[in-house]
Coordinates of C-alpha atoms in Angstrom, one line a residue:
X166 CA -0.9 -11.0 3.5
X167 CA 0.6 -7.9 5.1
X168 CA 3.9 -9.7 5.1
X169 CA 3.9 -10.0 1.3
X170 CA 2.8 -6.3 1.0
X171 CA 5.5 -5.2 3.4
X172 CA 8.3 -7.3 1.9
X173 CA 7.4 -6.1 -1.6
X174 CA 7.3 -2.4 -0.6
X175 CA 10.4 -2.8 1.6
X176 CA 12.3 -4.1 -1.4
X177 CA 12.1 -0.7 -3.0
X178 CA 14.3 0.7 -0.3
X179 CA 12.0 3.2 1.5
X180 CA 10.6 2.9 5.0
X181 CA 7.1 1.5 5.3
X182 CA 4.6 2.5 8.0
X183 CA 1.0 1.8 8.9
X184 CA -1.1 4.8 7.9
X185 CA -1.7 7.1 10.8
X186 CA 1.1 5.7 13.0
X187 CA 3.1 9.0 13.3
X188 CA 2.5 11.1 16.4
X189 CA 2.3 14.9 16.2
X190 CA 5.9 15.1 17.4
X191 CA 7.3 12.6 15.0
X192 CA 9.3 14.0 12.1
X193 CA 8.4 12.6 8.7
X194 CA 11.2 10.8 6.8
X195 CA 12.0 12.5 3.5
X196 CA 10.4 9.6 1.5
X197 CA 8.2 6.8 2.8
X198 CA 5.4 4.4 2.1
X199 CA 2.3 3.9 4.2
X200 CA -0.4 1.2 4.0
X201 CA -3.8 0.5 5.4
X202 CA -5.8 -2.7 5.3
X203 CA -9.4 -1.6 4.3
X204 CA -10.9 -5.0 4.5
X205 CA -10.4 -8.8 4.1
X206 CA -13.7 -10.3 3.0
X207 CA -14.7 -13.7 1.6
X208 CA -14.5 -13.9 -2.1
X209 CA -16.6 -16.9 -3.0
X210 CA -18.4 -19.7 -1.2
X211 CA -18.9 -23.4 -2.2
X212 CA -20.7 -25.9 0.0
X213 CA -21.2 -23.2 2.6
X214 CA -17.4 -22.6 2.9
X215 CA -15.3 -19.6 1.9
X216 CA -12.8 -20.6 -0.7
X217 CA -11.0 -17.2 -1.1
X218 CA -10.3 -14.0 0.7
X219 CA -10.0 -10.6 -0.9
X220 CA -7.5 -8.5 0.8
X221 CA -8.0 -4.7 0.1
X222 CA -5.1 -2.3 0.9
X223 CA -4.5 1.4 0.4
X224 CA -0.8 2.0 -0.4
X225 CA 0.5 5.6 -0.3
X226 CA 3.9 7.2 -1.0
X227 CA 5.0 10.6 0.5
X228 CA 8.1 12.6 -0.4
X229 CA 9.6 16.0 -0.3
X230 CA 10.3 15.5 -4.1
X231 CA 7.0 15.7 -6.1
X232 CA 8.7 13.7 -9.0
X233 CA 9.7 11.0 -6.8
X234 CA 6.2 10.8 -5.4
X235 CA 5.0 9.8 -8.8
X236 CA 8.0 7.6 -9.7
X237 CA 8.2 5.6 -6.4
X238 CA 4.5 4.9 -6.5
X239 CA 4.8 3.6 -10.1
X240 CA 7.7 1.3 -9.0
X241 CA 5.5 0.0 -6.2
X242 CA 2.6 -0.5 -8.7
X243 CA 4.8 -2.7 -10.9
X244 CA 6.4 -4.6 -8.0
X245 CA 3.0 -5.3 -6.4
X246 CA 1.6 -6.5 -9.7
X247 CA 4.6 -8.8 -10.2
X248 CA 3.8 -10.3 -6.7
X249 CA 0.1 -11.1 -7.5
X250 CA -1.6 -7.9 -6.4
X251 CA -4.4 -6.4 -8.5
X252 CA -3.8 -2.7 -9.1
X253 CA -6.4 -0.6 -11.0
X254 CA -5.1 2.6 -12.5
X255 CA -2.0 4.6 -11.8
X256 CA -3.0 6.2 -8.4
X257 CA -4.5 9.3 -7.0
X258 CA -3.4 12.3 -4.9
X259 CA -3.5 11.9 -1.1
X260 CA -3.2 14.7 1.4
X261 CA -0.2 15.2 3.7
X262 CA -0.1 16.5 7.2
X263 CA 3.3 18.2 6.4
X264 CA 3.5 21.1 3.9
X265 CA 6.9 19.8 2.8
X266 CA 5.5 16.5 1.5
X267 CA 3.3 15.5 -1.5
X268 CA 1.5 12.2 -1.5
X269 CA 0.1 9.7 -4.0
X270 CA -1.8 6.6 -3.3
X271 CA -3.3 3.5 -5.0
X272 CA -5.6 0.6 -4.1
X273 CA -4.1 -2.9 -4.0
X274 CA -6.2 -6.1 -4.0
X275 CA -5.0 -9.6 -3.4
X276 CA -7.1 -12.7 -4.0
X277 CA -5.9 -15.3 -1.5
X278 CA -7.2 -18.8 -2.2
X279 CA -8.1 -20.8 1.0
X280 CA -7.4 -24.6 1.4

């Protein structure tokens, strides 16, 4: 499922990184996405078998331009929804380790049906 998330976000033209993957000496790009897989749990069971998996991701966008922080996250929200992700709401503020960057995030769920 990460592949679908990464390809959808990558299509928007900004780099995508796993949350927390920068070292203290790495320089932040001007604009970028991060993601984190919170969980991947069984959705429903029939005949003692899982028939679905609920993938739960945090998706964040950071930028030196506060307006782009909102705009790019909205673009990502629409693109993820078009690719089957469930997005509730329009996001929330997230902290940045760099004073030059603002951040916005959202939760993205995906219901994967199992064979």
